Amino acid sequence: MNKHPTSSWSESLQQQTRNAIEQLPMTRDGHLHFKHLTLGGAFATLDDLCNDRLVLHSKSGLAAQTFDDVDALLQAGWAM
């Protein structure tokens, strides 16, 4: 599990992120897209999420990050 500062996103946005990960809405590219205030953008593949893997792939080429659960992802500063 990654240790990061508490999320600065609103409770509403954090809940929207939880809901989207739970519901897995279909996207054209097969990804759910996320944002971070300092790290930029990332995405999770629907394949990973359907197989209970919460992995974010950076759009800027940084190493992929794996999270134990949605709360860990939110605490790391990621949201949709």
JSON list of C-alpha atoms in Angstrom, two decimals:
[
{"chain": "A", "resi": 1, "resn": "MET", "atom": "CA", "xyz": [0.00, 0.00, 0.00]},
{"chain": "A", "resi": 2, "resn": "ASN", "atom": "CA", "xyz": [1.21, 3.49, -0.81]},
{"chain": "A", "resi": 3, "resn": "LYS", "atom": "CA", "xyz": [1.56, 6.08, 1.96]},
{"chain": "A", "resi": 4, "resn": "HIS", "atom": "CA", "xyz": [0.47, 9.50, 0.75]},
{"chain": "A", "resi": 5, "resn": "PRO", "atom": "CA", "xyz": [-1.08, 12.64, 2.21]},
{"chain": "A", "resi": 6, "resn": "THR", "atom": "CA", "xyz": [-4.83, 12.88, 2.72]},
{"chain": "A", "resi": 7, "resn": "SER", "atom": "CA", "xyz": [-6.84, 13.77, -0.39]},
{"chain": "A", "resi": 8, "resn": "SER", "atom": "CA", "xyz": [-7.58, 17.43, -0.97]},
{"chain": "A", "resi": 9, "resn": "TRP", "atom": "CA", "xyz": [-10.55, 16.67, -3.26]},
{"chain": "A", "resi": 10, "resn": "SER", "atom": "CA", "xyz": [-14.08, 17.43, -2.06]},
{"chain": "A", "resi": 11, "resn": "GLU", "atom": "CA", "xyz": [-16.12, 14.73, -0.35]},
{"chain": "A", "resi": 12, "resn": "SER", "atom": "CA", "xyz": [-18.53, 14.86, -3.30]},
{"chain": "A", "resi": 13, "resn": "LEU", "atom": "CA", "xyz": [-15.78, 14.16, -5.83]},
{"chain": "A", "resi": 14, "resn": "GLN", "atom": "CA", "xyz": [-14.36, 11.42, -3.63]},
{"chain": "A", "resi": 15, "resn": "GLN", "atom": "CA", "xyz": [-17.80, 9.77, -3.50]},
{"chain": "A", "resi": 16, "resn": "GLN", "atom": "CA", "xyz": [-18.19, 10.11, -7.28]},
{"chain": "A", "resi": 17, "resn": "THR", "atom": "CA", "xyz": [-14.83, 8.35, -7.66]},
{"chain": "A", "resi": 18, "resn": "ARG", "atom": "CA", "xyz": [-15.93, 5.51, -5.35]},
{"chain": "A", "resi": 19, "resn": "ASN", "atom": "CA", "xyz": [-19.17, 5.12, -7.29]},
{"chain": "A", "resi": 20, "resn": "ALA", "atom": "CA", "xyz": [-17.47, 5.09, -10.70]},
{"chain": "A", "resi": 21, "resn": "ILE", "atom": "CA", "xyz": [-14.98, 2.43, -9.62]},
{"chain": "A", "resi": 22, "resn": "GLU", "atom": "CA", "xyz": [-17.82, 0.33, -8.22]},
{"chain": "A", "resi": 23, "resn": "GLN", "atom": "CA", "xyz": [-20.07, 0.75, -11.28]},
{"chain": "A", "resi": 24, "resn": "LEU", "atom": "CA", "xyz": [-17.32, 0.57, -13.95]},
{"chain": "A", "resi": 25, "resn": "PRO", "atom": "CA", "xyz": [-18.92, 2.79, -16.60]},
{"chain": "A", "resi": 26, "resn": "MET", "atom": "CA", "xyz": [-17.96, 1.84, -20.15]},
{"chain": "A", "resi": 27, "resn": "THR", "atom": "CA", "xyz": [-15.61, 4.21, -21.92]},
{"chain": "A", "resi": 28, "resn": "ARG", "atom": "CA", "xyz": [-14.53, 4.19, -25.56]},
{"chain": "A", "resi": 29, "resn": "ASP", "atom": "CA", "xyz": [-10.91, 3.54, -24.71]},
{"chain": "A", "resi": 30, "resn": "GLY", "atom": "CA", "xyz": [-11.58, 0.95, -21.99]},
{"chain": "A", "resi": 31, "resn": "HIS", "atom": "CA", "xyz": [-10.09, 3.17, -19.28]},
{"chain": "A", "resi": 32, "resn": "LEU", "atom": "CA", "xyz": [-11.29, 5.11, -16.25]},
{"chain": "A", "resi": 33, "resn": "HIS", "atom": "CA", "xyz": [-9.42, 8.41, -16.12]},
{"chain": "A", "resi": 34, "resn": "PHE", "atom": "CA", "xyz": [-8.10, 10.02, -12.94]},
{"chain": "A", "resi": 35, "resn": "LYS", "atom": "CA", "xyz": [-6.47, 13.30, -11.98]},
{"chain": "A", "resi": 36, "resn": "HIS", "atom": "CA", "xyz": [-3.99, 14.35, -9.32]},
{"chain": "A", "resi": 37, "resn": "LEU", "atom": "CA", "xyz": [-3.16, 17.94, -8.33]},
{"chain": "A", "resi": 38, "resn": "THR", "atom": "CA", "xyz": [0.60, 17.49, -8.77]},
{"chain": "A", "resi": 39, "resn": "LEU", "atom": "CA", "xyz": [1.09, 14.22, -10.67]},
{"chain": "A", "resi": 40, "resn": "GLY", "atom": "CA", "xyz": [-1.26, 15.00, -13.56]},
{"chain": "A", "resi": 41, "resn": "GLY", "atom": "CA", "xyz": [-3.41, 12.35, -15.18]},
{"chain": "A", "resi": 42, "resn": "ALA", "atom": "CA", "xyz": [-3.58, 8.58, -15.02]},
{"chain": "A", "resi": 43, "resn": "PHE", "atom": "CA", "xyz": [-5.94, 5.81, -16.00]},
{"chain": "A", "resi": 44, "resn": "ALA", "atom": "CA", "xyz": [-7.07, 2.41, -14.77]},
{"chain": "A", "resi": 45, "resn": "THR", "atom": "CA", "xyz": [-8.04, -0.26, -17.28]},
{"chain": "A", "resi": 46, "resn": "LEU", "atom": "CA", "xyz": [-11.46, -1.82, -17.07]},
{"chain": "A", "resi": 47, "resn": "ASP", "atom": "CA", "xyz": [-9.74, -5.20, -17.34]},
{"chain": "A", "resi": 48, "resn": "ASP", "atom": "CA", "xyz": [-7.72, -4.53, -14.18]},
{"chain": "A", "resi": 49, "resn": "LEU", "atom": "CA", "xyz": [-10.72, -3.19, -12.30]},
{"chain": "A", "resi": 50, "resn": "CYS", "atom": "CA", "xyz": [-12.91, -6.15, -13.31]},
{"chain": "A", "resi": 51, "resn": "ASN", "atom": "CA", "xyz": [-10.20, -8.42, -11.91]},
{"chain": "A", "resi": 52, "resn": "ASP", "atom": "CA", "xyz": [-10.03, -6.54, -8.58]},
{"chain": "A", "resi": 53, "resn": "ARG", "atom": "CA", "xyz": [-6.74, -4.82, -9.41]},
{"chain": "A", "resi": 54, "resn": "LEU", "atom": "CA", "xyz": [-6.60, -1.09, -8.70]},
{"chain": "A", "resi": 55, "resn": "VAL", "atom": "CA", "xyz": [-3.62, 0.03, -10.79]},
{"chain": "A", "resi": 56, "resn": "LEU", "atom": "CA", "xyz": [-3.15, 3.56, -12.10]},
{"chain": "A", "resi": 57, "resn": "HIS", "atom": "CA", "xyz": [-1.03, 4.05, -15.21]},
{"chain": "A", "resi": 58, "resn": "SER", "atom": "CA", "xyz": [0.44, 7.52, -15.51]},
{"chain": "A", "resi": 59, "resn": "LYS", "atom": "CA", "xyz": [-0.27, 9.45, -18.72]},
{"chain": "A", "resi": 60, "resn": "SER", "atom": "CA", "xyz": [3.15, 11.10, -18.39]},
{"chain": "A", "resi": 61, "resn": "GLY", "atom": "CA", "xyz": [5.15, 7.87, -18.29]},
{"chain": "A", "resi": 62, "resn": "LEU", "atom": "CA", "xyz": [5.69, 7.57, -14.53]},
{"chain": "A", "resi": 63, "resn": "ALA", "atom": "CA", "xyz": [5.63, 4.07, -13.04]},
{"chain": "A", "resi": 64, "resn": "ALA", "atom": "CA", "xyz": [2.23, 2.47, -12.47]},
{"chain": "A", "resi": 65, "resn": "GLN", "atom": "CA", "xyz": [0.88, 2.70, -8.93]},
{"chain": "A", "resi": 66, "resn": "THR", "atom": "CA", "xyz": [-1.07, -0.12, -7.28]},
{"chain": "A", "resi": 67, "resn": "PHE", "atom": "CA", "xyz": [-3.57, 0.57, -4.49]},
{"chain": "A", "resi": 68, "resn": "ASP", "atom": "CA", "xyz": [-5.14, -1.82, -2.00]},
{"chain": "A", "resi": 69, "resn": "ASP", "atom": "CA", "xyz": [-8.53, -0.12, -2.21]},
{"chain": "A", "resi": 70, "resn": "VAL", "atom": "CA", "xyz": [-10.37, 3.03, -3.29]},
{"chain": "A", "resi": 71, "resn": "ASP", "atom": "CA", "xyz": [-9.72, 4.77, 0.03]},
{"chain": "A", "resi": 72, "resn": "ALA", "atom": "CA", "xyz": [-5.96, 4.34, -0.46]},
{"chain": "A", "resi": 73, "resn": "LEU", "atom": "CA", "xyz": [-6.26, 5.78, -3.97]},
{"chain": "A", "resi": 74, "resn": "LEU", "atom": "CA", "xyz": [-8.23, 8.77, -2.66]},
{"chain": "A", "resi": 75, "resn": "GLN", "atom": "CA", "xyz": [-5.80, 9.33, 0.21]},
{"chain": "A", "resi": 76, "resn": "ALA", "atom": "CA", "xyz": [-2.98, 9.38, -2.33]},
{"chain": "A", "resi": 77, "resn": "GLY", "atom": "CA", "xyz": [-4.67, 12.38, -3.94]},
{"chain": "A", "resi": 78, "resn": "TRP", "atom": "CA", "xyz": [-6.29, 10.73, -6.98]},
{"chain": "A", "resi": 79, "resn": "ALA", "atom": "CA", "xyz": [-9.89, 11.35, -8.12]},
{"chain": "A", "resi": 80, "resn": "MET", "atom": "CA", "xyz": [-11.94, 11.10, -11.28]}
]
